[in-house]
Amino acid sequence: MTNGGREALTPQAARSLVDSVDVFIFDCDGVIWKGDKLIEGVSEALHTLRSLGKKFVFLTNNSRKSRKQYAKKFSKLGMEINEDEIFTSSFAAAMYLKLNNFPTDKKVYVVGEEGIKEELKLVGYESIGGPEDGKKSIQLESSFFFDHDKSVGAVVVGLDQHFNYYKLQYANLCIRENPGCLFIATNRDSTGNLTSLQEWPGAGCMVSAVSCSVQKEPVVVGKPSTFLMDFLLERFRIDVSRMCMVGDRLDTDILFGHNAGCKTLLVLSGTLYQIIQWPAQLALAGVTTLPALLDPSNSIHPDSYANDMSHFVQLLSQ
Amino acid sequence: MLTSRVISPSFLPLPPTASTSSSSFSSLRTILSPFLAKTQLSYTRTSRMASSLTARTAANKLENADELIDSVETFIFDCDGVIWKGDKLIEGVPETLDMLRSKGKRLVFVTNNSTKSRKQYGKKFETLGLSVNEEEIFASSFAAAAYLQSIDFPKDKKVYVIGEDGILKELELAGFQYLGGPTDGDKKIELKPGFLMEHDHNVGAVVVGFDRYFNYYKIQYGTLCIRENPGCLFIATNRDAVTHLTDAQEWAGGGSMVGAIRGSTQKEPLVVGKPSTFMMDYLSNKFGISKSQICMVGDRLDTDILFGQNGGCKTLLVLSGVTSLETLQSPDNSIQPDFYTSKIADFLSLKAATV
């Protein structure tokens, strides 16, 4: 641990890690799957960890689906995971509002996809916006007035493949003009492995776009914010040091681990099998590559790193 | 025909510094502090180019207009909120401009609005009954093309445009090949298994400005070019948070589109519009005028006035646009112009007390 992550995980360190941890927190994109493909060896790795008596939960910043929809995705990939073992940034946004007693007579404007809308509905909040506003455009004759719902009390921004100017402007007006309107970001990931072959722009883009126009910073509920850790601690009632965050991004997964005080393991499966390998400087912006991890300008160090889940578990028996 | 000039990069933005979050969330943050991490995000958010030099004294209300007029040779006017609001001329503008011209003053119009080319702006001036030459207009769309000219951007490389027609027209005039623009607004992507988005490896610069046809396709295309094409430039026409597309309300500005691309690449752009001094350097070179002979007149502190201060010229804030007297005098405001007045027509009414 003295080299702070500059050393790859060794068999001894792997065994020591597993002995000292009861709960593993897994990121999903780039760790468990890439797009719709399960990463090779993941099922077997999880099976091994379960047989060693370890518990796990899945913590993803991807807000496109709800927890229930993610459970379906796991099931399609041949893994039976219960929806309450899954924590998404969409869930986090809904919980944030609930815990802060957001009134049910106020609406939420969503710059994001179905996952956010579903989770909001589950806790009793009415949302507008979302995918259907992706079809709306603005007409700019000089007499045109862009109207917005004055009962919107919160704007939640997450990954939105249907992002457009209409939604940006709607969010802008709500945040600027509705008194006390909250500005919540599910997460600020710059990119993500949304399909198996390449990285795609993440929620960080939509959030930055809105933030730049309203000139305000949002409350971030996903990693690296530790908001969701409180749910995990509540669930397992163990000391945080007996948890380990396993992820593929330094600035979300590993930083989350540092902020929360649990152990951290970086896996390189987010980028290891990518077609194009970016140079270190630019790669620091995206999912973590080995050169980016080892680059002197990197200041976020996991306890250690492995190639992928399969590699991690193989080390245990070496 | 643009002349190619080498402009020193003195206009490049200062290294970004992390800014603290807005105070409007401070009480909420206190309640929720157990839930919110001190996020040391590895990317830096840029601050505006704050004039962090010496503390400036408060702006003076313009009393003696003639004195100011006589002390400079050139007036640079912002357009929105100074000359017009939406499609309406502001009161007294034609007479004021005529008076200044009759006193032999050079007039230049510098706008961050990149949706039109200089030629198209020339038409707008004409429609409003103002006689302004195209050569006197400097929009940020023109600035982007002029910047590429100044660095001898190769004509065999392409420019990907996240922006509107004005940028395309100026690039075309300067002889550059481009991709993107408004038509990419119709392109959709489907994040399906096995889908790979291709991009042109010959793109050597991505220019980002206000774009009402902004969408996910363009964000990804621009991101791929910047991250995968070696040496690809990331240029922003401007970073205005809001803009006045209509005079009835504020609209999310070019800063949003630029913010989105900063979000995915975590790179800072080269900014060619105000408050970067590129356009000031360009026109002072072109017209052979010294900065001390210029007065910048605008309605926005963080673009117009900062532009003038960064450029080292005199600055006059008018209250006919987005900035109120309250905002100017607020303790939160650190940008103090030399003078302020209600509108440029005050040049006609404010005279010296004694002749």
PDB file of C-alpha atoms in Angstrom, chain A residues 209-305:
ATOM      1  CA  ALA A 209     -24.034  22.709 -20.302  1.00  0.00           C
ATOM      2  CA  VAL A 210     -26.751  23.551 -17.766  1.00  0.00           C
ATOM      3  CA  SER A 211     -24.258  24.710 -15.152  1.00  0.00           C
ATOM      4  CA  CYS A 212     -22.601  27.089 -17.623  1.00  0.00           C
ATOM      5  CA  SER A 213     -25.883  28.702 -18.574  1.00  0.00           C
ATOM      6  CA  VAL A 214     -27.272  29.104 -15.050  1.00  0.00           C
ATOM      7  CA  GLN A 215     -23.834  29.955 -13.627  1.00  0.00           C
ATOM      8  CA  LYS A 216     -24.399  27.689 -10.643  1.00  0.00           C
ATOM      9  CA  GLU A 217     -22.882  24.410  -9.515  1.00  0.00           C
ATOM     10  CA  PRO A 218     -25.213  21.458  -8.953  1.00  0.00           C
ATOM     11  CA  VAL A 219     -25.522  19.147  -6.000  1.00  0.00           C
ATOM     12  CA  VAL A 220     -23.952  15.888  -7.230  1.00  0.00           C
ATOM     13  CA  VAL A 221     -25.541  12.713  -5.855  1.00  0.00           C
ATOM     14  CA  GLY A 222     -23.558  10.050  -7.709  1.00  0.00           C
ATOM     15  CA  LYS A 223     -19.897   9.065  -7.323  1.00  0.00           C
ATOM     16  CA  PRO A 224     -17.577  10.592  -6.169  1.00  0.00           C
ATOM     17  CA  SER A 225     -20.140  12.131  -3.786  1.00  0.00           C
ATOM     18  CA  THR A 226     -20.608   9.778  -0.842  1.00  0.00           C
ATOM     19  CA  PHE A 227     -24.358  10.286  -0.696  1.00  0.00           C
ATOM     20  CA  LEU A 228     -25.101   6.643  -1.553  1.00  0.00           C
ATOM     21  CA  MET A 229     -22.566   5.273   0.949  1.00  0.00           C
ATOM     22  CA  ASP A 230     -24.969   6.063   3.754  1.00  0.00           C
ATOM     23  CA  PHE A 231     -27.474   3.675   2.201  1.00  0.00           C
ATOM     24  CA  LEU A 232     -24.835   0.955   2.012  1.00  0.00           C
ATOM     25  CA  LEU A 233     -23.774   1.468   5.615  1.00  0.00           C
ATOM     26  CA  GLU A 234     -27.402   1.332   6.692  1.00  0.00           C
ATOM     27  CA  ARG A 235     -27.852  -1.904   4.770  1.00  0.00           C
ATOM     28  CA  PHE A 236     -24.774  -3.782   5.991  1.00  0.00           C
ATOM     29  CA  ARG A 237     -24.049  -2.157   9.346  1.00  0.00           C
ATOM     30  CA  ILE A 238     -20.347  -2.833   9.183  1.00  0.00           C
ATOM     31  CA  ASP A 239     -17.392  -0.563   9.406  1.00  0.00           C
ATOM     32  CA  VAL A 240     -16.682   1.227   6.151  1.00  0.00           C
ATOM     33  CA  SER A 241     -13.109  -0.095   6.175  1.00  0.00           C
ATOM     34  CA  ARG A 242     -14.508  -3.584   5.600  1.00  0.00           C
ATOM     35  CA  MET A 243     -15.890  -2.519   2.245  1.00  0.00           C
ATOM     36  CA  CYS A 244     -14.018  -2.290  -1.040  1.00  0.00           C
ATOM     37  CA  MET A 245     -15.014  -0.220  -4.064  1.00  0.00           C
ATOM     38  CA  VAL A 246     -14.084  -1.879  -7.355  1.00  0.00           C
ATOM     39  CA  GLY A 247     -14.248   0.448 -10.350  1.00  0.00           C
ATOM     40  CA  ASP A 248     -12.701   1.510 -13.637  1.00  0.00           C
ATOM     41  CA  ARG A 249     -12.541   5.282 -13.165  1.00  0.00           C
ATOM     42  CA  LEU A 250     -10.237   7.218 -10.896  1.00  0.00           C
ATOM     43  CA  ASP A 251     -12.276  10.406 -10.688  1.00  0.00           C
ATOM     44  CA  THR A 252     -15.553   8.719  -9.742  1.00  0.00           C
ATOM     45  CA  ASP A 253     -15.102   5.176  -8.368  1.00  0.00           C
ATOM     46  CA  ILE A 254     -11.721   5.524  -6.663  1.00  0.00           C
ATOM     47  CA  LEU A 255     -12.389   9.057  -5.448  1.00  0.00           C
ATOM     48  CA  PHE A 256     -15.698   7.817  -4.008  1.00  0.00           C
ATOM     49  CA  GLY A 257     -13.759   5.166  -2.113  1.00  0.00           C
ATOM     50  CA  HIS A 258     -11.287   7.730  -0.765  1.00  0.00           C
ATOM     51  CA  ASN A 259     -14.028  10.146   0.234  1.00  0.00           C
ATOM     52  CA  ALA A 260     -16.031   7.429   1.939  1.00  0.00           C
ATOM     53  CA  GLY A 261     -13.066   5.755   3.647  1.00  0.00           C
ATOM     54  CA  CYS A 262     -13.327   2.265   2.167  1.00  0.00           C
ATOM     55  CA  LYS A 263     -10.717   0.245   0.294  1.00  0.00           C
ATOM     56  CA  THR A 264     -10.307   0.711  -3.442  1.00  0.00           C
ATOM     57  CA  LEU A 265      -9.395  -1.548  -6.360  1.00  0.00           C
ATOM     58  CA  LEU A 266      -9.078  -0.212  -9.898  1.00  0.00           C
ATOM     59  CA  VAL A 267      -9.708  -2.581 -12.801  1.00  0.00           C
ATOM     60  CA  LEU A 268      -8.496  -1.687 -16.267  1.00  0.00           C
ATOM     61  CA  SER A 269     -11.247  -3.551 -18.091  1.00  0.00           C
ATOM     62  CA  GLY A 270     -12.810  -0.211 -18.991  1.00  0.00           C
ATOM     63  CA  THR A 271     -10.055   0.475 -21.510  1.00  0.00           C
ATOM     64  CA  LEU A 272      -7.762  -2.540 -21.751  1.00  0.00           C
ATOM     65  CA  TYR A 273      -9.481  -4.024 -24.752  1.00  0.00           C
ATOM     66  CA  GLN A 274     -10.285  -0.758 -26.476  1.00  0.00           C
ATOM     67  CA  ILE A 275      -9.454  -0.358 -30.142  1.00  0.00           C
ATOM     68  CA  ILE A 276      -7.892   3.084 -29.730  1.00  0.00           C
ATOM     69  CA  GLN A 277      -5.535   3.772 -26.834  1.00  0.00           C
ATOM     70  CA  TRP A 278      -5.440   7.463 -26.034  1.00  0.00           C
ATOM     71  CA  PRO A 279      -2.285   9.179 -24.798  1.00  0.00           C
ATOM     72  CA  ALA A 280      -2.113   9.555 -21.030  1.00  0.00           C
ATOM     73  CA  GLN A 281      -2.961  13.240 -20.799  1.00  0.00           C
ATOM     74  CA  LEU A 282      -6.202  12.975 -22.703  1.00  0.00           C
ATOM     75  CA  ALA A 283      -7.047   9.594 -21.220  1.00  0.00           C
ATOM     76  CA  LEU A 284      -7.216  11.138 -17.750  1.00  0.00           C
ATOM     77  CA  ALA A 285     -10.427  12.687 -19.004  1.00  0.00           C
ATOM     78  CA  GLY A 286     -12.110   9.372 -19.655  1.00  0.00           C
ATOM     79  CA  VAL A 287     -12.239   5.859 -18.366  1.00  0.00           C
ATOM     80  CA  THR A 288      -8.843   5.060 -16.821  1.00  0.00           C
ATOM     81  CA  THR A 289      -6.030   3.535 -18.860  1.00  0.00           C
ATOM     82  CA  LEU A 290      -2.827   2.125 -17.402  1.00  0.00           C
ATOM     83  CA  PRO A 291      -0.690   5.000 -18.750  1.00  0.00           C
ATOM     84  CA  ALA A 292      -3.130   7.509 -17.241  1.00  0.00           C
ATOM     85  CA  LEU A 293      -2.991   5.737 -13.872  1.00  0.00           C
ATOM     86  CA  LEU A 294       0.816   5.779 -13.853  1.00  0.00           C
ATOM     87  CA  ASP A 295       1.217   9.277 -15.292  1.00  0.00           C
ATOM     88  CA  PRO A 296       2.953  11.659 -12.849  1.00  0.00           C
ATOM     89  CA  SER A 297       0.138  14.176 -13.188  1.00  0.00           C
ATOM     90  CA  ASN A 298      -2.381  11.688 -11.787  1.00  0.00           C
ATOM     91  CA  SER A 299      -3.160  12.393  -8.153  1.00  0.00           C
ATOM     92  CA  ILE A 300      -5.818   9.777  -7.453  1.00  0.00           C
ATOM     93  CA  HIS A 301      -4.334   6.414  -6.437  1.00  0.00           C
ATOM     94  CA  PRO A 302      -6.296   3.248  -5.717  1.00  0.00           C
ATOM     95  CA  ASP A 303      -4.954   0.816  -3.119  1.00  0.00           C
ATOM     96  CA  SER A 304      -4.019  -1.387  -6.063  1.00  0.00           C
ATOM     97  CA  TYR A 305      -5.107  -2.371  -9.548  1.00  0.00           C
TER      98      TYR A 305
END
